[in-house]
Short mmCIF file of C-alpha atoms and ligand atoms in Angstrom, two decimals:
data_model
loop_
_atom_site.label_atom_id
_atom_site.label_comp_id
_atom_site.label_asym_id
_atom_site.label_seq_id
_atom_site.Cartn_x
_atom_site.Cartn_y
_atom_site.Cartn_z
CA MET A 189 0.00 0.00 0.00
CA GLN A 190 1.28 3.49 -0.82
CA GLN A 191 2.49 5.34 2.22
CA LEU A 192 0.68 8.40 3.43
CA SER A 193 2.31 11.73 4.23
CA VAL A 194 0.24 14.48 5.78
CA VAL A 195 1.12 18.09 5.04
CA ILE A 196 -0.40 20.50 7.54
CA LEU A 197 -0.58 24.13 6.48
CA ALA A 198 -0.07 26.45 9.41
CA ALA A 199 1.89 29.45 8.18
CA GLY A 200 -1.00 31.92 8.29
CA LYS A 201 -0.71 34.80 10.77
CA GLY A 202 -4.12 34.64 12.36
CA LYS A 203 -4.42 38.42 12.84
CA ARG A 204 -8.10 38.29 13.67
CA MET A 205 -7.42 36.33 16.84
CA VAL A 206 -5.95 39.58 18.26
CA SER A 207 -3.42 37.55 20.19
CA ASP A 208 0.29 37.23 20.86
CA LEU A 209 -0.12 33.47 20.70
CA PRO A 210 0.27 31.85 17.26
CA LYS A 211 -3.19 30.85 16.05
CA VAL A 212 -2.59 27.10 15.98
CA LEU A 213 -1.60 27.18 19.65
CA HIS A 214 -5.05 28.35 20.73
CA SER A 215 -6.93 25.48 22.30
CA VAL A 216 -10.12 23.59 21.73
CA GLY A 217 -10.98 21.06 24.39
CA GLY A 218 -7.78 21.89 26.25
CA ARG A 219 -5.57 20.94 23.30
CA PRO A 220 -3.91 23.26 20.78
CA LEU A 221 -5.59 23.37 17.37
CA LEU A 222 -2.49 21.90 15.75
CA GLY A 223 -2.40 19.15 18.38
CA HIS A 224 -5.82 17.94 17.20
CA VAL A 225 -4.65 17.84 13.59
CA LEU A 226 -1.39 16.04 14.44
CA ALA A 227 -3.35 13.45 16.42
CA THR A 228 -5.77 12.89 13.55
CA ALA A 229 -2.83 12.46 11.18
CA SER A 230 -1.38 9.84 13.53
CA GLY A 231 -4.73 8.09 13.55
CA LEU A 232 -4.43 7.71 9.77
CA GLN A 233 -1.11 5.88 10.16
CA ALA A 234 0.77 8.60 8.30
CA VAL A 235 4.48 7.82 7.86
CA ALA A 236 5.28 11.52 7.91
CA ARG A 237 3.61 14.58 9.34
CA LEU A 238 4.93 17.83 7.93
CA VAL A 239 3.94 21.16 9.38
CA VAL A 240 4.41 24.25 7.22
CA HIS A 241 4.87 27.09 9.68
CA GLY A 242 5.45 30.80 9.29
CA HIS A 243 8.38 32.94 10.15
CA GLY A 244 9.15 32.67 13.86
CA GLY A 245 7.37 29.38 14.38
CA GLU A 246 9.60 28.70 17.38
CA ALA A 247 6.76 28.77 19.91
CA VAL A 248 4.80 26.29 17.81
CA LYS A 249 7.76 23.96 17.43
CA ALA A 250 8.56 24.18 21.13
CA THR A 251 4.99 23.24 22.04
CA PHE A 252 5.25 20.01 20.07
CA ALA A 253 8.91 19.28 20.81
CA SER A 254 8.02 15.91 22.34
CA GLU A 255 5.93 14.72 19.36
CA GLN A 256 7.74 12.00 17.44
CA GLY A 257 8.03 12.14 13.67
CA VAL A 258 6.95 15.72 12.96
CA LEU A 259 8.91 17.53 10.26
CA TRP A 260 8.92 21.31 10.37
CA VAL A 261 9.07 23.31 7.17
CA GLU A 262 9.33 27.07 7.14
CA GLN A 263 7.40 29.17 4.68
CA ALA A 264 9.01 32.53 5.36
CA GLU A 265 6.57 34.54 3.25
CA GLN A 266 2.92 33.54 2.88
CA LEU A 267 2.57 33.46 -0.88
CA GLY A 268 -0.44 31.16 -0.92
CA THR A 269 -1.51 27.62 -0.17
CA GLY A 270 0.17 26.27 -3.34
CA HIS A 271 3.44 27.89 -2.33
CA ALA A 272 3.06 26.47 1.18
CA VAL A 273 2.68 22.93 -0.17
CA ALA A 274 5.64 23.51 -2.47
CA GLN A 275 7.84 24.10 0.58
CA ALA A 276 6.98 20.64 1.92
CA LEU A 277 7.29 18.64 -1.30
CA PRO A 278 11.11 18.39 -1.35
CA LEU A 279 10.89 16.37 1.89
CA LEU A 280 8.57 13.79 0.32
CA GLY A 281 9.31 10.88 -1.97
CA ASP A 282 7.28 10.21 -5.10
CA GLY A 283 5.97 6.78 -4.17
CA GLY A 284 3.23 7.71 -1.74
CA VAL A 285 0.13 9.84 -1.38
CA VAL A 286 -0.21 13.24 0.26
CA LEU A 287 -3.08 14.50 2.37
CA VAL A 288 -3.25 18.26 2.86
CA LEU A 289 -4.80 19.45 6.12
CA TYR A 290 -4.99 22.88 7.74
CA GLY A 291 -3.50 23.50 11.18
CA ASP A 292 -6.46 25.73 12.03
CA VAL A 293 -9.15 23.19 11.10
CA PRO A 294 -8.97 21.07 14.24
CA LEU A 295 -12.04 18.87 14.33
CA ILE A 296 -11.78 16.97 11.09
CA ARG A 297 -12.10 13.26 11.89
CA ALA A 298 -10.00 10.36 10.63
CA GLU A 299 -13.23 8.58 9.55
CA THR A 300 -13.98 11.45 7.19
CA LEU A 301 -10.46 11.46 5.75
CA GLN A 302 -9.97 7.73 5.22
CA PRO A 303 -12.02 7.55 2.00
CA LEU A 304 -10.02 10.47 0.56
CA VAL A 305 -6.75 8.70 1.26
CA ALA A 306 -8.14 5.49 -0.25
CA ALA A 307 -9.18 7.37 -3.41
CA ALA A 308 -5.72 8.98 -3.68
CA ARG A 309 -4.20 5.50 -3.52
CA GLN A 310 -6.27 4.68 -6.63
CA ASP A 311 -4.69 7.63 -8.39
CA ARG A 312 -7.61 9.97 -7.99
CA LEU A 313 -7.55 13.51 -6.71
CA ALA A 314 -9.83 13.42 -3.66
CA LEU A 315 -11.33 16.69 -2.55
CA LEU A 316 -13.35 17.44 0.56
CA THR A 317 -16.21 19.87 0.01
CA VAL A 318 -19.11 21.22 2.07
CA GLU A 319 -22.40 22.95 1.25
CA LEU A 320 -22.77 26.22 3.10
CA ALA A 321 -25.84 28.43 3.37
CA ASP A 322 -23.46 31.38 3.24
CA PRO A 323 -20.40 30.52 1.12
CA THR A 324 -18.87 34.00 1.38
CA GLY A 325 -15.08 33.97 1.42
CA TYR A 326 -14.58 30.39 0.33
CA GLY A 327 -13.38 28.88 -2.92
CA ARG A 328 -16.37 27.60 -4.93
CA ILE A 329 -16.52 24.14 -6.49
CA VAL A 330 -17.32 24.46 -10.18
CA ARG A 331 -18.96 21.35 -11.67
CA ASP A 332 -19.98 20.73 -15.27
CA ASP A 333 -23.48 19.75 -16.38
CA ARG A 334 -22.67 16.11 -15.61
CA GLU A 335 -21.85 17.14 -12.02
CA GLN A 336 -18.14 16.47 -12.58
CA VAL A 337 -15.81 18.82 -10.69
CA GLN A 338 -13.93 21.01 -13.18
CA ARG A 339 -12.05 23.50 -11.02
CA ILE A 340 -12.16 25.65 -7.92
CA VAL A 341 -12.58 29.39 -8.19
CA GLU A 342 -11.63 31.63 -5.28
CA GLU A 343 -14.24 34.18 -4.19
CA LYS A 344 -12.14 37.12 -5.32
CA ASP A 345 -11.71 35.66 -8.81
CA ALA A 346 -15.29 34.41 -9.18
CA THR A 347 -17.96 35.75 -11.50
CA PRO A 348 -21.29 36.78 -9.91
CA SER A 349 -22.88 33.51 -11.02
CA GLU A 350 -19.98 31.46 -9.63
CA ARG A 351 -20.40 33.30 -6.34
CA CYS A 352 -23.91 31.86 -6.13
CA LEU A 353 -22.49 28.34 -5.85
CA CYS A 354 -22.91 27.03 -2.33
CA GLU A 355 -20.60 24.05 -2.51
CA VAL A 356 -17.21 25.21 -1.25
CA ASN A 357 -13.69 23.94 -0.89
CA THR A 358 -12.72 22.88 2.63
CA GLY A 359 -9.08 23.05 1.55
CA ILE A 360 -8.54 19.38 2.36
CA LEU A 361 -7.39 17.16 -0.49
CA ALA A 362 -5.47 13.93 -1.09
CA VAL A 363 -3.52 12.89 -4.15
CA SER A 364 -0.41 11.04 -5.27
CA ALA A 365 2.80 12.83 -4.30
CA ALA A 366 4.24 12.54 -7.81
CA ARG A 367 1.16 14.10 -9.44
CA LEU A 368 1.07 16.88 -6.86
CA ARG A 369 4.73 17.70 -7.42
CA GLY A 370 4.14 18.10 -11.15
CA TRP A 371 1.08 20.30 -10.78
CA VAL A 372 2.48 22.49 -8.01
CA ALA A 373 5.47 23.24 -10.23
CA GLU A 374 3.02 24.59 -12.82
CA LEU A 375 1.15 26.96 -10.49
CA ASN A 376 1.36 30.70 -11.08
CA ASN A 377 0.11 33.70 -9.12
CA ASP A 378 -1.76 35.33 -11.94
CA ASN A 379 -4.98 35.93 -9.98
CA ALA A 380 -6.85 38.53 -7.95
CA GLN A 381 -4.76 37.95 -4.81
CA GLY A 382 -1.37 37.43 -6.49
CA GLU A 383 -1.07 34.12 -4.60
CA TYR A 384 -0.08 30.62 -5.64
CA TYR A 385 -3.37 28.79 -5.21
CA LEU A 386 -3.24 25.11 -4.32
CA THR A 387 -6.79 25.00 -5.61
CA ASP A 388 -5.55 25.43 -9.18
CA VAL A 389 -4.34 21.81 -9.15
CA ILE A 390 -7.95 20.68 -9.62
CA ALA A 391 -8.14 22.08 -13.14
CA LEU A 392 -4.69 20.60 -13.87
CA ALA A 393 -5.92 17.17 -12.80
CA VAL A 394 -8.93 17.52 -15.10
CA ARG A 395 -6.61 18.55 -17.93
CA ASP A 396 -4.42 15.48 -17.32
CA GLY A 397 -7.39 13.12 -17.15
CA VAL A 398 -6.86 12.27 -13.46
CA PRO A 399 -10.30 11.63 -11.97
CA VAL A 400 -11.33 14.25 -9.39
CA GLU A 401 -13.44 12.66 -6.69
CA PRO A 402 -15.33 15.03 -4.40
CA PHE A 403 -16.40 13.94 -0.91
CA THR A 404 -18.90 16.11 0.89
CA VAL A 405 -19.08 16.49 4.67
CA THR A 406 -22.54 17.00 6.11
CA GLU A 407 -21.48 18.80 9.31
CA PRO A 408 -19.88 22.16 8.42
CA LEU A 409 -18.33 22.52 11.89
CA GLU A 410 -16.18 19.48 11.25
CA VAL A 411 -14.31 21.44 8.56
CA GLN A 412 -14.70 24.89 10.09
CA GLY A 413 -11.45 26.80 10.42
CA VAL A 414 -10.59 29.12 13.27
CA ASN A 415 -10.00 32.72 12.23
CA ASP A 416 -11.35 34.59 15.23
CA ARG A 417 -12.44 34.07 18.81
CA ARG A 418 -16.07 33.55 17.83
CA GLN A 419 -15.19 30.60 15.63
CA LEU A 420 -12.92 29.28 18.37
CA ALA A 421 -15.81 29.42 20.83
CA GLU A 422 -18.17 27.76 18.34
CA LEU A 423 -15.77 24.90 17.80
CA GLU A 424 -15.28 24.52 21.53
CA ARG A 425 -19.03 23.99 21.96
CA PHE A 426 -19.16 21.59 19.02
CA TYR A 427 -16.23 19.63 20.41
CA GLN A 428 -17.86 19.49 23.85
CA ALA A 429 -21.10 18.24 22.34
CA ARG A 430 -19.20 15.38 20.68
CA GLN A 431 -17.44 14.41 23.92
CA ILE A 432 -20.64 14.55 25.87
CA GLU A 433 -22.48 12.35 23.36
CA ALA A 434 -19.77 9.76 23.91
CA LEU A 435 -20.15 9.91 27.70
CA LEU A 436 -23.92 9.56 27.47
CA ALA A 437 -23.59 6.67 25.03
CA ASN A 438 -21.32 4.99 27.55
CA GLY A 439 -24.05 5.15 30.20
CA ALA A 440 -23.09 8.15 32.30
CA THR A 441 -25.85 10.31 33.77
CA LEU A 442 -25.21 14.00 33.20
CA LEU A 443 -27.69 16.12 35.10
CA ASP A 444 -27.25 18.81 32.46
CA PRO A 445 -25.25 17.86 29.35
CA ALA A 446 -24.83 21.57 28.56
CA ARG A 447 -23.01 22.23 31.82
CA ILE A 448 -20.00 19.96 31.76
CA ASP A 449 -16.68 20.47 30.00
CA ILE A 450 -14.22 17.81 28.94
CA ARG A 451 -10.75 19.09 28.14
CA GLY A 452 -9.03 15.79 27.77
CA ALA A 453 -10.13 12.17 27.96
CA VAL A 454 -12.70 10.87 30.43
CA THR A 455 -13.63 7.23 30.83
CA THR A 456 -16.55 6.19 32.97
CA GLY A 457 -17.64 2.94 34.60
CA LYS A 458 -21.28 1.94 35.00
CA ASP A 459 -23.90 4.25 36.51
CA VAL A 460 -21.71 7.26 37.03
CA VAL A 461 -23.62 10.44 37.91
CA ILE A 462 -22.17 13.86 37.20
CA ASP A 463 -23.85 16.99 38.48
CA VAL A 464 -23.67 20.42 36.83
CA ASN A 465 -20.61 22.60 36.15
CA VAL A 466 -17.97 19.94 36.37
CA VAL A 467 -14.73 20.40 34.39
CA PHE A 468 -12.52 17.46 33.45
CA GLU A 469 -8.96 18.02 32.29
CA GLY A 470 -6.22 15.64 31.20
CA THR A 471 -6.93 11.96 31.67
CA VAL A 472 -9.70 11.13 34.12
CA ARG A 473 -10.91 7.62 34.92
CA LEU A 474 -14.09 7.21 36.92
CA GLY A 475 -15.01 3.80 38.35
CA ASN A 476 -18.47 2.31 38.66
CA ARG A 477 -21.17 4.28 40.51
CA VAL A 478 -18.94 7.31 41.05
CA ARG A 479 -20.94 10.43 41.89
CA ILE A 480 -19.56 13.89 41.32
CA GLY A 481 -21.25 16.89 42.85
CA PRO A 482 -21.62 20.32 41.26
CA PHE A 483 -18.71 22.73 40.62
CA CYS A 484 -15.80 20.31 40.70
CA VAL A 485 -12.60 20.43 38.64
CA LEU A 486 -10.84 17.09 38.11
CA ARG A 487 -7.54 16.87 36.29
CA ASP A 488 -5.55 13.65 35.71
CA VAL A 489 -7.39 11.64 38.33
CA VAL A 490 -8.13 7.97 38.82
CA ILE A 491 -11.23 7.36 40.93
CA GLY A 492 -12.30 3.94 42.22
CA ASP A 493 -15.79 2.45 42.42
CA ASP A 494 -18.48 4.01 44.65
CA VAL A 495 -16.56 7.19 45.36
CA GLU A 496 -18.59 10.26 46.12
CA ILE A 497 -17.17 13.70 45.42
CA LEU A 498 -19.28 16.42 46.97
CA SER A 499 -19.54 19.91 45.51
CA HIS A 500 -16.72 22.42 44.95
CA CYS A 501 -13.67 20.18 44.94
CA ARG A 502 -10.49 20.65 42.97
CA ILE A 503 -8.63 17.39 42.43
CA GLU A 504 -5.43 17.18 40.45
CA ASP A 505 -3.01 14.35 39.72
CA ALA A 506 -4.54 12.17 42.43
CA GLU A 507 -5.75 8.61 43.02
CA ILE A 508 -8.85 7.95 45.05
CA GLY A 509 -9.64 4.44 46.28
CA PRO A 510 -13.06 2.77 46.23
CA GLY A 511 -15.76 4.03 48.54
CA ALA A 512 -13.92 7.22 49.46
CA GLN A 513 -15.85 10.41 50.16
CA ILE A 514 -14.39 13.77 49.29
CA GLY A 515 -15.55 17.30 49.96
CA PRO A 516 -17.39 19.55 49.83
CA PHE A 517 -14.66 22.17 49.27
CA ALA A 518 -11.67 19.83 49.31
CA ARG A 519 -8.45 20.31 47.41
CA LEU A 520 -6.41 17.28 46.42
CA ARG A 521 -3.11 18.32 44.89
CA PRO A 522 -0.56 16.33 42.90
CA GLY A 523 0.53 13.12 44.57
CA ALA A 524 -2.51 12.68 46.81
CA ARG A 525 -3.15 8.93 47.04
CA LEU A 526 -6.17 7.95 49.03
CA ALA A 527 -6.96 4.32 49.85
CA ALA A 528 -10.38 2.70 50.09
CA GLY A 529 -12.98 4.35 52.28
CA VAL A 530 -11.00 7.48 53.09
CA HIS A 531 -13.00 10.56 54.07
CA ILE A 532 -11.70 14.00 53.18
CA GLY A 533 -13.96 16.79 54.37
CA ASN A 534 -14.40 20.50 53.89
CA PHE A 535 -11.45 22.86 53.61
CA VAL A 536 -8.91 20.06 53.63
CA GLU A 537 -5.85 20.23 51.39
CA VAL A 538 -3.79 17.13 50.65
CA LYS A 539 -0.52 17.24 48.72
CA LYS A 540 1.97 14.45 47.89
CA SER A 541 0.64 12.23 50.66
CA SER A 542 -0.79 8.77 51.01
CA ILE A 543 -3.71 8.14 53.30
CA GLY A 544 -4.50 4.55 54.31
CA PRO A 545 -7.82 2.70 54.26
CA GLY A 546 -10.62 4.01 56.42
CA SER A 547 -8.74 7.10 57.60
CA LYS A 548 -10.60 10.37 58.05
CA VAL A 549 -9.47 13.95 57.64
CA ASN A 550 -12.73 15.75 57.92
CA HIS A 551 -12.22 19.45 58.52
CA LEU A 552 -9.87 22.41 57.95
CA THR A 553 -6.58 20.60 57.58
CA TYR A 554 -3.36 20.62 55.59
CA ILE A 555 -1.69 17.29 54.89
CA GLY A 556 1.55 17.65 52.90
CA ASP A 557 4.41 15.16 52.37
CA ALA A 558 2.75 12.74 54.77
CA GLU A 559 2.26 9.00 55.01
CA ILE A 560 -0.86 8.22 56.96
CA GLY A 561 -1.75 4.62 57.82
CA ALA A 562 -5.11 2.90 58.16
CA ASN A 563 -7.98 4.03 60.39
CA VAL A 564 -6.32 7.24 61.47
CA ASN A 565 -8.45 10.12 62.62
CA VAL A 566 -7.04 13.56 61.93
CA GLY A 567 -8.88 16.23 63.89
CA ALA A 568 -10.05 19.60 62.67
CA GLY A 569 -7.39 22.21 62.07
CA THR A 570 -4.43 19.84 61.96
CA ILE A 571 -1.41 21.09 60.02
CA THR A 572 1.57 19.09 58.87
CA CYS A 573 4.34 21.70 59.06
CA ASN A 574 6.28 20.21 56.17
CA TYR A 575 8.38 23.18 55.09
CA ASP A 576 11.15 24.87 57.03
CA GLY A 577 11.66 27.60 54.48
CA ALA A 578 14.24 25.62 52.55
CA ASN A 579 13.37 21.91 52.63
CA LYS A 580 10.29 19.73 52.73
CA HIS A 581 10.07 17.09 55.46
CA LYS A 582 7.92 14.07 56.00
CA THR A 583 5.22 13.35 58.54
CA ILE A 584 4.38 9.72 59.28
CA ILE A 585 1.22 8.82 61.13
CA GLU A 586 0.84 5.12 61.79
CA ASP A 587 -2.27 2.93 61.84
CA GLY A 588 -4.99 3.75 64.33
CA ALA A 589 -3.44 7.02 65.56
CA PHE A 590 -5.68 9.88 66.66
CA ILE A 591 -4.64 13.48 66.11
CA GLY A 592 -6.53 15.94 68.28
CA SER A 593 -7.89 19.14 66.81
CA ASN A 594 -5.70 22.15 66.14
CA SER A 595 -2.43 20.26 66.31
CA SER A 596 0.73 21.08 64.40
CA LEU A 597 2.93 18.18 63.39
CA VAL A 598 6.36 19.68 62.83
CA ALA A 599 8.11 17.48 60.29
CA PRO A 600 10.18 15.38 60.19
CA VAL A 601 8.04 13.60 62.78
CA ARG A 602 6.36 10.26 63.37
CA VAL A 603 3.22 9.51 65.34
CA GLY A 604 3.31 5.82 66.31
CA LYS A 605 0.68 3.12 66.01
CA GLY A 606 -2.41 3.79 68.07
CA ALA A 607 -0.85 6.92 69.57
CA THR A 608 -2.96 9.90 70.56
CA VAL A 609 -2.05 13.54 70.15
CA GLY A 610 -4.01 15.81 72.46
CA ALA A 611 -5.87 18.76 70.98
CA GLY A 612 -3.80 21.88 70.52
CA SER A 613 -0.45 20.08 70.57
CA SER A 614 2.63 21.18 68.70
CA VAL A 615 4.47 17.93 68.01
CA SER A 616 8.12 18.22 67.03
CA ARG A 617 9.45 14.89 68.34
CA ASP A 618 8.24 11.37 67.51
CA VAL A 619 5.31 10.03 69.52
CA PRO A 620 5.81 6.40 70.61
CA ASP A 621 3.23 3.72 69.73
CA GLY A 622 0.21 3.71 72.01
CA SER A 623 1.15 6.80 74.02
CA LEU A 624 -0.60 10.13 74.58
CA CYS A 625 1.25 13.28 73.61
CA LEU A 626 0.23 16.57 75.19
CA THR A 627 2.09 19.84 74.72
CA ARG A 628 -0.40 22.16 76.36
CA ALA A 629 0.95 24.88 78.61
CA PRO A 630 -0.36 24.45 82.17
CA ARG A 631 -3.51 26.44 82.72
CA LYS A 632 -3.46 29.46 84.98
CA ASP A 633 -6.60 31.11 86.39
CA VAL A 634 -6.38 34.65 87.73
CA ALA A 635 -9.43 35.27 89.84
CA ASN A 636 -11.44 38.51 89.58
CA TRP A 637 -9.35 39.76 86.73
CA GLU A 638 -10.11 43.32 85.70
CA ARG A 639 -9.68 44.11 82.06
CA PRO A 640 -7.97 47.40 81.19
CA VAL A 641 -10.47 50.19 80.49
CA LYS A 642 -10.20 53.12 78.11
CA PRO A 643 -9.76 56.46 79.86
CA LYS A 644 -13.03 58.51 79.68
CA LYS A 645 -12.95 61.51 77.31
CA GLY A 646 -13.38 65.10 78.50
C1 UD1 B 787 -8.33 28.53 1.17
C2 UD1 B 787 -8.69 27.98 -0.19
C3 UD1 B 787 -10.20 28.11 -0.40
C4 UD1 B 787 -10.95 27.39 0.72
C5 UD1 B 787 -10.47 27.91 2.07
C6 UD1 B 787 -11.06 27.07 3.17
C7 UD1 B 787 -6.80 28.40 -1.62
C8 UD1 B 787 -6.22 29.27 -2.67
N1 UD1 B 787 -8.01 28.71 -1.20
O1 UD1 B 787 -8.65 29.88 1.22
O2 UD1 B 787 -10.58 27.54 -1.63
O3 UD1 B 787 -12.34 27.57 0.58
O4 UD1 B 787 -9.03 27.81 2.18
O5 UD1 B 787 -10.77 27.66 4.39
O6 UD1 B 787 -6.18 27.43 -1.23
N2 UD1 B 787 -1.57 29.00 4.58
C9 UD1 B 787 -0.20 28.83 4.60
N3 UD1 B 787 0.57 29.57 3.78
C10 UD1 B 787 0.05 30.46 2.90
C11 UD1 B 787 -1.36 30.64 2.87
C12 UD1 B 787 -2.14 29.89 3.72
O7 UD1 B 787 0.31 28.02 5.38
O8 UD1 B 787 0.82 31.09 2.18
C13 UD1 B 787 -2.39 28.18 5.47
C14 UD1 B 787 -3.13 28.99 6.53
O9 UD1 B 787 -2.40 29.03 7.73
C15 UD1 B 787 -4.42 28.21 6.70
C16 UD1 B 787 -4.63 27.57 5.34
O10 UD1 B 787 -3.39 27.59 4.68
O11 UD1 B 787 -4.27 27.18 7.64
C17 UD1 B 787 -5.68 28.30 4.51
O12 UD1 B 787 -5.34 29.64 4.39
P1 UD1 B 787 -6.45 30.76 4.44
O13 UD1 B 787 -5.82 32.05 4.12
O14 UD1 B 787 -7.23 30.62 5.69
O15 UD1 B 787 -7.45 30.31 3.31
P2 UD1 B 787 -7.69 30.97 1.91
O16 UD1 B 787 -6.37 30.98 1.15
O17 UD1 B 787 -8.40 32.21 2.07
CA1 CA B 788 -5.78 33.76 2.05
#
């Protein structure tokens, strides 16, 4: 089978974004526009992915530095889509087929592109078109009276009657590399915009008797480009709708499908229930019967079966064991690992700590750099003092220990098995197994104490 190379055009400036960020680095669904296109190209088993970028594409390159097998081609001056493709062709052999995509058309699906690639492998020129109610600005597809595609005419070069055509060029096409090389070499810029139009290869194919096969997408948003913030927002909503359909199809209950955002990949077990205004980022895995309350943000989290997350939690880079209960108003930061049945209550922050099965940290507490065993009870207002201004230190609390309210555990420190720390203690030395630690100052009562009074005025 002829190998596929994907050429992604991304040299355009994107002025209408009114942004310092290159256009293809703006995000849809938490991923840069170009990231979507690169991923789709990978999904098509492309042997090469070439990105044609503009002058100063350093930020774009840097963003994708870790992507394997991306070739970067600079088009220093934007002389048109034909010129852009010409910059990439020297890097390609003649044996395979080329698919041209746009870096700012992020939501095109591999399923839509596969038939184009297949047609190109049969030495056809495959072209993706779409019917638009308002075709203003796009290249129009000109067909003959037998409905055969003859050429594409750009809006600025079109006659009034051609402008009435509603079938437009998406810009996406696939064809043999050898054919494309020949035609691109023949392009000129003798047109209204003084640009080298890639679209002129259609007429050249017709001239050379290469069959032009149009494919038409039914959903315009799939081939919608991003030129301004409005289009970016539109595509964000369209992308969300797709993600949400997939969640619903997989059996999740969404109390309002319009009030959930997925900026990454979410997988759900059976009978998951998600309340309103929940944001998922990165990779999130929810077990069976997980319930998520309103106004939660979850990023890169693995959640076991039967976990309940109450409202207003932020959970990031964490693992939550089965049957745990979190929130409301809890913050789990990177490296929080909670075992089965753990309870984390309101205004509790956990960072880089493991908490053993059945342990409870229910109110107003900071747990950082700690290892907490099973069935530990951490009282309200407990702080692990993990930072001395220069270094982080560890707190270890062993199985069955009880930490009284408003205690500070000054790390490095260990509270032994079954030990008890009295309320209000400041613990800076290890507490032996089974013992009670109290650091309260002895109480003093001064009888009949008279509070100072303000001197009377005048
Ligand atoms: C192009 C098509 C038009 C089609 C439209 C779909 C041509 C001549 N016209 O229009 O038929 O309906 O796309 O959106 O091809 N780019 C470069 N280098 C350049 C010029 C463009 O990399 O020199 C890239 C842009 O970054 C963008 C894409 O090519 O990703 C399309 O460019 P754009 O200016 O948006 O499209 P038009 O040329 O107006
Ligand atoms: Ca243009």
